[in-house]
Every structure is written in structure tokens, then in C-alpha cells.
PDB file of C-alpha atoms in Angstrom:
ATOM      1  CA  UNK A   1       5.724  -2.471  -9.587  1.00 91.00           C
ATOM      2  CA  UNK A   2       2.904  -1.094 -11.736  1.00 95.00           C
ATOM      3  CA  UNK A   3       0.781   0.833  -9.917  1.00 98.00           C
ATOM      4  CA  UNK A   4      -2.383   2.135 -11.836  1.00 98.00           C
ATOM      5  CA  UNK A   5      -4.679   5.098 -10.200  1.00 97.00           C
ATOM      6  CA  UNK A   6      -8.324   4.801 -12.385  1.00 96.00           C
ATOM      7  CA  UNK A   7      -9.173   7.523 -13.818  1.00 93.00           C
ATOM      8  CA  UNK A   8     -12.829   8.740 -13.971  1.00 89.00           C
ATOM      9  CA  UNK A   9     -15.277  11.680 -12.849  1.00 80.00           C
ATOM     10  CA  UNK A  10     -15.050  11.409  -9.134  1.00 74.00           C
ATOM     11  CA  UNK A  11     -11.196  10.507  -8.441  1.00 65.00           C
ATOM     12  CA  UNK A  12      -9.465  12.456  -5.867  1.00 74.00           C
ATOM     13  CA  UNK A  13      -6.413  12.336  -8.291  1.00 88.00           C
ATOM     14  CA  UNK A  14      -4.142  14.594  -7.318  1.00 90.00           C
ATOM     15  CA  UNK A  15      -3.895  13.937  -3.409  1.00 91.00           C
ATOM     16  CA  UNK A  16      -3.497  10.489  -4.554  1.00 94.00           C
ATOM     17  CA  UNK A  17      -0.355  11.191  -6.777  1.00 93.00           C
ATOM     18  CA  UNK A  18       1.290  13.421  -4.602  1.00 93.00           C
ATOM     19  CA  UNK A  19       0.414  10.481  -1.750  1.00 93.00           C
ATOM     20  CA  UNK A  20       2.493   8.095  -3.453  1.00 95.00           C
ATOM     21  CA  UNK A  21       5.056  10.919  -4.626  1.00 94.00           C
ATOM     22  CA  UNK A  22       5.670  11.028  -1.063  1.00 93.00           C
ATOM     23  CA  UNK A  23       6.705   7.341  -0.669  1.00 93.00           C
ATOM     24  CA  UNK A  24       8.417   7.334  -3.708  1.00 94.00           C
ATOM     25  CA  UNK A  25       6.271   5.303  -5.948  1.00 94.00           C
ATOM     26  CA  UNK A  26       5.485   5.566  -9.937  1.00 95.00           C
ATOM     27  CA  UNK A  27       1.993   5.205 -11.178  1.00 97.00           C
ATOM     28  CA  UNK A  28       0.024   5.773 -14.058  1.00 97.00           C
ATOM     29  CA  UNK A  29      -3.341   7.395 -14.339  1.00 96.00           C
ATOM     30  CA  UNK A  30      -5.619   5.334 -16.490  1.00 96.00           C
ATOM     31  CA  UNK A  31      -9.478   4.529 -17.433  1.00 95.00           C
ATOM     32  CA  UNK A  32      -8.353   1.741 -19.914  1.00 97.00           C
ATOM     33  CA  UNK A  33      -9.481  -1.509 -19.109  1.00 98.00           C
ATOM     34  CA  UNK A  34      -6.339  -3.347 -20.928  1.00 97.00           C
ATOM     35  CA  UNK A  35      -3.812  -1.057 -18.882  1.00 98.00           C
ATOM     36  CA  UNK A  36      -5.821  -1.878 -15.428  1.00 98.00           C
ATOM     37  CA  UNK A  37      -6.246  -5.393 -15.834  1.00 98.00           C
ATOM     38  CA  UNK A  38      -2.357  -5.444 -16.459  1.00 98.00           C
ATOM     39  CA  UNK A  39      -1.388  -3.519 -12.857  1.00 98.00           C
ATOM     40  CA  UNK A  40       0.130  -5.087  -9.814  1.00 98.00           C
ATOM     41  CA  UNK A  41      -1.876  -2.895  -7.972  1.00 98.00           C
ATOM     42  CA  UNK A  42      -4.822  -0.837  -8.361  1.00 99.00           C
ATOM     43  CA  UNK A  43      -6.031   2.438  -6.409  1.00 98.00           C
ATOM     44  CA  UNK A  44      -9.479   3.294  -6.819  1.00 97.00           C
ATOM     45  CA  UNK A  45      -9.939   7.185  -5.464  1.00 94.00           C
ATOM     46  CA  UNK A  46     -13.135   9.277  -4.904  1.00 85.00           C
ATOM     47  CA  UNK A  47     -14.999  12.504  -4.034  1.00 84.00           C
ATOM     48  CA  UNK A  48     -18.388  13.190  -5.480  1.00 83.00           C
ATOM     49  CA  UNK A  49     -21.825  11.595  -6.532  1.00 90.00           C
ATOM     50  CA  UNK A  50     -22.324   8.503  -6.376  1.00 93.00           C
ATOM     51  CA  UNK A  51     -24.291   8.083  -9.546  1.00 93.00           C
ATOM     52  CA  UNK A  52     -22.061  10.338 -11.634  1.00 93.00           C
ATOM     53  CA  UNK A  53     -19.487   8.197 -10.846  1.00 93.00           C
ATOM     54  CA  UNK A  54     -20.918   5.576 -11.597  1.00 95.00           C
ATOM     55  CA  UNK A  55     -22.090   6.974 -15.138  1.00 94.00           C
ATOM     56  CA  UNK A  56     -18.642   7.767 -15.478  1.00 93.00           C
ATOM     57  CA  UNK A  57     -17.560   4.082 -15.232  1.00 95.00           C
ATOM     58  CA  UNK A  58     -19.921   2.693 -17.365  1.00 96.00           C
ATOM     59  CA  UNK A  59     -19.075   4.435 -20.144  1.00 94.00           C
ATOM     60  CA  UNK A  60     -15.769   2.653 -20.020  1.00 92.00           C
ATOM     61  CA  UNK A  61     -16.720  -0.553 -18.868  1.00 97.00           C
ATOM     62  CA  UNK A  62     -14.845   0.102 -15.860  1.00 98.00           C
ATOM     63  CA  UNK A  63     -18.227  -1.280 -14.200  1.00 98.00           C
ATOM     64  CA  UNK A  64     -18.069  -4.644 -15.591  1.00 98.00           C
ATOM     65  CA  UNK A  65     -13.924  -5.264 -15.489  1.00 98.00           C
ATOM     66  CA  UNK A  66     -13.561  -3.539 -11.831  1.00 99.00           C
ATOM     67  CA  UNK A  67     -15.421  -6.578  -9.966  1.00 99.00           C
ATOM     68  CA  UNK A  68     -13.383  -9.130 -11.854  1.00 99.00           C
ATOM     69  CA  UNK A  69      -9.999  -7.981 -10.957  1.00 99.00           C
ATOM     70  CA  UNK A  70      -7.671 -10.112  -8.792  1.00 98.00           C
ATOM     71  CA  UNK A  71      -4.681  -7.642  -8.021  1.00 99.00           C
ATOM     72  CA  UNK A  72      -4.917  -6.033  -4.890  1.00 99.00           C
ATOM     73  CA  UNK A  73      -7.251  -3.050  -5.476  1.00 99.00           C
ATOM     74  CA  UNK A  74      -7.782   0.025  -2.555  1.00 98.00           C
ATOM     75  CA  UNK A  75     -10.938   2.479  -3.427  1.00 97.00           C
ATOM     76  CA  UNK A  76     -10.884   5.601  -0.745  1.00 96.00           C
ATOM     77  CA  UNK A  77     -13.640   7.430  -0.013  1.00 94.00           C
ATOM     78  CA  UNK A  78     -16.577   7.560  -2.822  1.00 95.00           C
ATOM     79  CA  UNK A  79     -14.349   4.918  -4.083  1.00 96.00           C
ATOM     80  CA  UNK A  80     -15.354   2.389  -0.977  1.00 97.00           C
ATOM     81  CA  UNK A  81     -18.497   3.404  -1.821  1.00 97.00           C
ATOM     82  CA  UNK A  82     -19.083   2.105  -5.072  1.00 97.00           C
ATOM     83  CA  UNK A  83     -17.314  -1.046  -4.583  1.00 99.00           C
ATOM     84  CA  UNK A  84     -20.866  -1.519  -2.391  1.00 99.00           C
ATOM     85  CA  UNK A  85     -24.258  -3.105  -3.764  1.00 99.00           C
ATOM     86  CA  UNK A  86     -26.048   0.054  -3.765  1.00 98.00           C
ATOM     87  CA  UNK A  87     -26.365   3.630  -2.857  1.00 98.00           C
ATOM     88  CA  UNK A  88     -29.194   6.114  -1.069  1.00 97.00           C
ATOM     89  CA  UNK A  89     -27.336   9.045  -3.216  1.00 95.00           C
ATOM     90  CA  UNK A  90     -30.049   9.229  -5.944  1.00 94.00           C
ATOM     91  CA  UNK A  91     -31.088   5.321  -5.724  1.00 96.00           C
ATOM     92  CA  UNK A  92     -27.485   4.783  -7.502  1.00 97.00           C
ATOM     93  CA  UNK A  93     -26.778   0.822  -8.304  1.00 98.00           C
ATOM     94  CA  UNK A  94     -23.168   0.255  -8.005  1.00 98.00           C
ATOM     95  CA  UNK A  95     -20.608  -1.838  -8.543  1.00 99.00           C
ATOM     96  CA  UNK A  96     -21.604  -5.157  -5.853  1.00 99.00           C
ATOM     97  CA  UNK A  97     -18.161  -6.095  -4.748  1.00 99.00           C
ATOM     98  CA  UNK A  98     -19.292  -5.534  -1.098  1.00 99.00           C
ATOM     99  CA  UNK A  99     -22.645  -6.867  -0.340  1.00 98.00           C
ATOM    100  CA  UNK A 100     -23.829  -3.911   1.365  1.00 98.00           C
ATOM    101  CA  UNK A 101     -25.801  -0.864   0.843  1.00 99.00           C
ATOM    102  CA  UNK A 102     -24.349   2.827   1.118  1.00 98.00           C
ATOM    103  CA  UNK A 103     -26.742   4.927   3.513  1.00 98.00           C
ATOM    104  CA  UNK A 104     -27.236   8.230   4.165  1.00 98.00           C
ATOM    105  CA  UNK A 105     -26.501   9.655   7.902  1.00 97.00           C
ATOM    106  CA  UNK A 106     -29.585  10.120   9.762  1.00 95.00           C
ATOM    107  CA  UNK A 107     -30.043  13.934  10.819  1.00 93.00           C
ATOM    108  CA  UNK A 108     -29.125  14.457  14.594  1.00 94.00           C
ATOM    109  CA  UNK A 109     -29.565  17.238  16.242  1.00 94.00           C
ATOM    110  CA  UNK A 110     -26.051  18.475  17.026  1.00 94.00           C
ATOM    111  CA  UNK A 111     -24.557  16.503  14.263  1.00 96.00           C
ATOM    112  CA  UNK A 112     -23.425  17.845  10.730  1.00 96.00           C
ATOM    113  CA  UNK A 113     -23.591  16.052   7.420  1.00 96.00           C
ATOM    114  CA  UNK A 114     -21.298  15.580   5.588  1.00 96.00           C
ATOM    115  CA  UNK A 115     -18.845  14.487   8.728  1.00 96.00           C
ATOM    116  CA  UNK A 116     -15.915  16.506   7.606  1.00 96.00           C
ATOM    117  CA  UNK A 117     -12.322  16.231   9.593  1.00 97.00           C
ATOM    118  CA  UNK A 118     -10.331  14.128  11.552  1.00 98.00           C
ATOM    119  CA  UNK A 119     -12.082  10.874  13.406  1.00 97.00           C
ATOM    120  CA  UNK A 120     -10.952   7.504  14.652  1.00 96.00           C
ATOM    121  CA  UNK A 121     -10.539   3.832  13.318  1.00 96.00           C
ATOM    122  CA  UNK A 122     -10.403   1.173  15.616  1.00 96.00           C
ATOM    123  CA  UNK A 123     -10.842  -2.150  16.286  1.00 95.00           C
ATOM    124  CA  UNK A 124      -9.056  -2.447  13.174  1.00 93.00           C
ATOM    125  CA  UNK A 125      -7.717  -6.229  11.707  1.00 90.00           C
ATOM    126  CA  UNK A 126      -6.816  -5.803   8.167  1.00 94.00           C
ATOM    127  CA  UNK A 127      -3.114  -6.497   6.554  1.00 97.00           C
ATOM    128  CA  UNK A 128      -3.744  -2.461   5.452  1.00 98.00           C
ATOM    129  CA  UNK A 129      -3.606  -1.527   9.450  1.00 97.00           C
ATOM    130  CA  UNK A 130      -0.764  -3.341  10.321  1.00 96.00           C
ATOM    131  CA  UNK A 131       1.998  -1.518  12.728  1.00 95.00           C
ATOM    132  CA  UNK A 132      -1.036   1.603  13.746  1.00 94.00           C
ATOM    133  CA  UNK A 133      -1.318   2.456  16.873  1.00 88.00           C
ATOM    134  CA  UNK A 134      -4.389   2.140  18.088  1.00 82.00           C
ATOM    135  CA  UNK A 135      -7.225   4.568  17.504  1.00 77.00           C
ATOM    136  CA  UNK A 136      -5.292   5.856  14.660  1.00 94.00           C
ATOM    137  CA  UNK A 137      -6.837   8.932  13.736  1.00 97.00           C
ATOM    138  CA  UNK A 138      -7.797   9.891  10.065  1.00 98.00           C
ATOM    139  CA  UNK A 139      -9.323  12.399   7.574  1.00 97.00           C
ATOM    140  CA  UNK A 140     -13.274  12.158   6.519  1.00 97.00           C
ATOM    141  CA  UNK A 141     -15.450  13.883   4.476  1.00 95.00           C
ATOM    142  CA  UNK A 142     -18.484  11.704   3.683  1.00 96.00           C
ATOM    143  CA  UNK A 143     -22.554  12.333   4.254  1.00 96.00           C
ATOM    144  CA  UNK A 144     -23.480   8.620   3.712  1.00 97.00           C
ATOM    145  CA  UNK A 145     -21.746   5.299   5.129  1.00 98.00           C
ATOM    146  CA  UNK A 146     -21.330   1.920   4.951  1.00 99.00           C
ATOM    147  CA  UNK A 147     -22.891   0.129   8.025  1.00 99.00           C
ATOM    148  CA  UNK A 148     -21.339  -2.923  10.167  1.00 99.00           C
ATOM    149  CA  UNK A 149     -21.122  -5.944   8.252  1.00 98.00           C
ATOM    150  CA  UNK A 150     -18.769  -9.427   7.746  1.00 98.00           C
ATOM    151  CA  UNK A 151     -16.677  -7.302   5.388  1.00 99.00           C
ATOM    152  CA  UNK A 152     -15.720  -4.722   8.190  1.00 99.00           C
ATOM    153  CA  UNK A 153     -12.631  -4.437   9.305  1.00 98.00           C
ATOM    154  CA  UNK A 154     -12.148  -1.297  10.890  1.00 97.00           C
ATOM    155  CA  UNK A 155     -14.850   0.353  12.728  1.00 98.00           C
ATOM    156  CA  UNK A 156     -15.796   4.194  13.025  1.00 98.00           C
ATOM    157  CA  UNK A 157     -17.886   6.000  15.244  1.00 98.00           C
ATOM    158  CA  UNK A 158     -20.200   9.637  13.805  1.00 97.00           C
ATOM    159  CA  UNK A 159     -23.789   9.595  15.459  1.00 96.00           C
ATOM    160  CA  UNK A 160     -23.216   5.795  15.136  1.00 97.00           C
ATOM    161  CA  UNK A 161     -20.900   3.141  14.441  1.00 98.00           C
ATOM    162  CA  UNK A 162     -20.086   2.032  10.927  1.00 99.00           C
ATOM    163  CA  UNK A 163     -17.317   0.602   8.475  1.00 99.00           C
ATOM    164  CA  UNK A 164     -14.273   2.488   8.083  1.00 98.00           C
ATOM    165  CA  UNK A 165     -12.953  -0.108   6.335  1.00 99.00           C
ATOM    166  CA  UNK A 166     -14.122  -3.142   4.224  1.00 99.00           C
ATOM    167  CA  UNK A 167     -12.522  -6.148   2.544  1.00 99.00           C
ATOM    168  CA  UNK A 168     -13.068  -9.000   0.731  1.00 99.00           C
ATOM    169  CA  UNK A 169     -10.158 -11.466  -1.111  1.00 98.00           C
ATOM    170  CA  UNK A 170      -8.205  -9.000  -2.768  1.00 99.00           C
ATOM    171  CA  UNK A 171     -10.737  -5.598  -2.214  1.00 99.00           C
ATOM    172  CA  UNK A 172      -9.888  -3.449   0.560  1.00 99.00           C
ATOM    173  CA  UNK A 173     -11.883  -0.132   0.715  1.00 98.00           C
ATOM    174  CA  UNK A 174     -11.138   3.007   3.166  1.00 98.00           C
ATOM    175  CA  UNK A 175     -14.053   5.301   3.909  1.00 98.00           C
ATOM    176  CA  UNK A 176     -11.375   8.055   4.873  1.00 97.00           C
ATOM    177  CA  UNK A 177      -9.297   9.939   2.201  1.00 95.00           C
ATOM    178  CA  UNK A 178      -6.057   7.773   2.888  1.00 93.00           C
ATOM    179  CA  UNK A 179      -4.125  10.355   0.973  1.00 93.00           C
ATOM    180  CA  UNK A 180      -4.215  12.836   3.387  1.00 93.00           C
ATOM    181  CA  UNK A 181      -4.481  11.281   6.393  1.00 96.00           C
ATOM    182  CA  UNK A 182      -0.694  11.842   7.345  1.00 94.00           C
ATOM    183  CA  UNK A 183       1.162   9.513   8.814  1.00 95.00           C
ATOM    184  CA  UNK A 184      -1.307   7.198   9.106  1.00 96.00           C
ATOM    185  CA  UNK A 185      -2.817   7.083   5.996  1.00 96.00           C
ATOM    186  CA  UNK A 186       0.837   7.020   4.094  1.00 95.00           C
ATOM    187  CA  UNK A 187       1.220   3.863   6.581  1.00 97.00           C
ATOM    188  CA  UNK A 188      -2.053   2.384   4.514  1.00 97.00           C
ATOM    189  CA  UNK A 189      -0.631   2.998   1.197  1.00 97.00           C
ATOM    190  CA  UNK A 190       2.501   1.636   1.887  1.00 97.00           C
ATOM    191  CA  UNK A 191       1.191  -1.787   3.571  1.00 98.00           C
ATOM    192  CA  UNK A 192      -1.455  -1.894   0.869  1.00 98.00           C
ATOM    193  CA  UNK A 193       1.591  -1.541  -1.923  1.00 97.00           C
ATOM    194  CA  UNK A 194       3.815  -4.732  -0.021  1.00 97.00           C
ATOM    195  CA  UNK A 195       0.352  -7.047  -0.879  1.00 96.00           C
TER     196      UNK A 195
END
């Protein structure tokens, strides 16, 4: 199976790679469009700035191939997202897989931003999830969020509830860094890989 991690400013690479180390699975690390539009499956990492990232893409038309792709495709983190409409991070147009916009996290008293460590998913219904127990616990670090919508299919809970995980057709998207979310999030990769 080809296996293609993209390549750009913001990926979380190396968690990734050692991730599917792990499970035993070769990949490539690549920003060319030819060699992505040619994987079986397509894992779409990120930590960062939204509109850095997006800068990033653009200059190798990752922006314009990315929505078109039909192979399963996973993007973790700043990865999810981008795969949204839009982002409060500096006004930051992105790539409109998701029809939603990326907010930033109110400020609570009592509440830090970014949320940083281990939280919940639940009410989770998503080929990605399947054989979790439930409230599966995973790793975030993330100051803005995507909020409930008819692409959610996990749910979250940090000063309020929101996506943990989107999809639509063959985009799935993971707020949390799968990579090192132990058990759990090596369970993601490898139901994400048997697509």
C-alpha cells in the first residue's frame, strides 16, 4: 500500500513516521502533487499557523489538488483544520473541504488556551473509531476548534462541546494528534489504513 505523509510547513512529521513505524507501515514524505494524487492513502499532519500553512500549500498547489482527491485522506490536528472553510487564526481562508469555520476558544476564567493534554472523544460513529472503548481518551494541543456540525463524528468537550472529529466521503479529520495518542490513536491509524 502506498502511503504518502504531505509534506509542508506545519506537518507534525516525525510523530507521524514513527506512528506508522510502530504498526509496521512504509510511507513516503512528499509535497508533489503527481506522487499524492498516486497514494492509496494520504495523511495530512499539523502543528502551527494556520495561515503559514496555508502559504505553504499554495506554493505547491497542494491547495487546489488536496480538495479533489478521492483516496482516503486523514489530516490531524492543524491538519483538520485546514481541511475547514475558514480560520479566526489571522482571518486565514483555507482549504473548504469541511463547510465549517475554525474558531478561536472563548477566554474562561479557569480555562487555558491552547487546551494542551489528554481529553475525551465520545459519541463517536466513524469507520476510524471502530473497536474504542468508549470515551477513549486522546492527546490535544489546539487554541481554536471546529464547532458541532453534520460533518461531526466524534464529539469533545473544553469549556464547550465541539468536533473531535469530522468527515465527509473519503475526508476524515482528527482534532487530536493521532500519533501520539497511544493505543488509541495507533487504533485510528490502523482502521484509517484498512479503508
Amino acid at each position: 500500500m502506498k502511503v504518502i505523509i504531505i509534506k509542508y510547513n506545519a506537518g507534525n512529521v516525525q510523530s507521524v513516521m514513527y506512528a506508522l513505524e510502530r504498526i509496521g507501515v512504509a510511507y513516503e514524505l512528499s509535497d508533489n502533487p503527481e506522487t499524492i494524487r498516486a497514494a492509496e492513502r494520504i495523511i495530512f499532519p499539523g502543528v502551527g499557523e494556520a495561515s503559514t500553512a496555508m502559504k505553504s500549500l499554495r506554493e505547491n498547489g497542494l491547495d487546489q489538488l488536496i480538495p479533489t482527491l478521492k483516496q482516503p485522506f486523514l489530516g490531524t490536528c492543524v491538519g483538520m483544520q485546514l481541511l475547514c472553510r475558514s480560520s479566526e487564526e489571522n482571518n486565514t481562508d483555507c482549504l473548504g473541504v469541511f463547510d465549517v469555520p475554525i474558531l478561536r476558544f472563548p477566554q474562561i476564567k479557569g480555562f487555558k488556551v491552547p487546551q494542551t493534554g489528554w481529553n475525551d472523544i465520545y459519541d463517536y460513529a466513524c469507520p476510524l473509531t471502530d473497536g474504542l472503548n468508549s470515551n477513549a481518551f486522546v492527546y490535544y494541543n489546539h487554541g481554536y476548534y471546529a464547532p458541532l456540525c453534520d460533518f461531526t463524528v466524534a464529539k469533545t468537550t473544553y469549556m464547550l462541546e465541539y468536533s473531535a472529529m469530522l468527515q465527509k466521503d473519503n475526508f476524515y479529520a482528527a482534532q487530536f494528534h493521532s500519533e501520539i495518542s497511544g493505543d488509541v490513536g495507533q487504533k485510528i491509524f490502523e482502521n484509517f489504513l484498512k479503508l
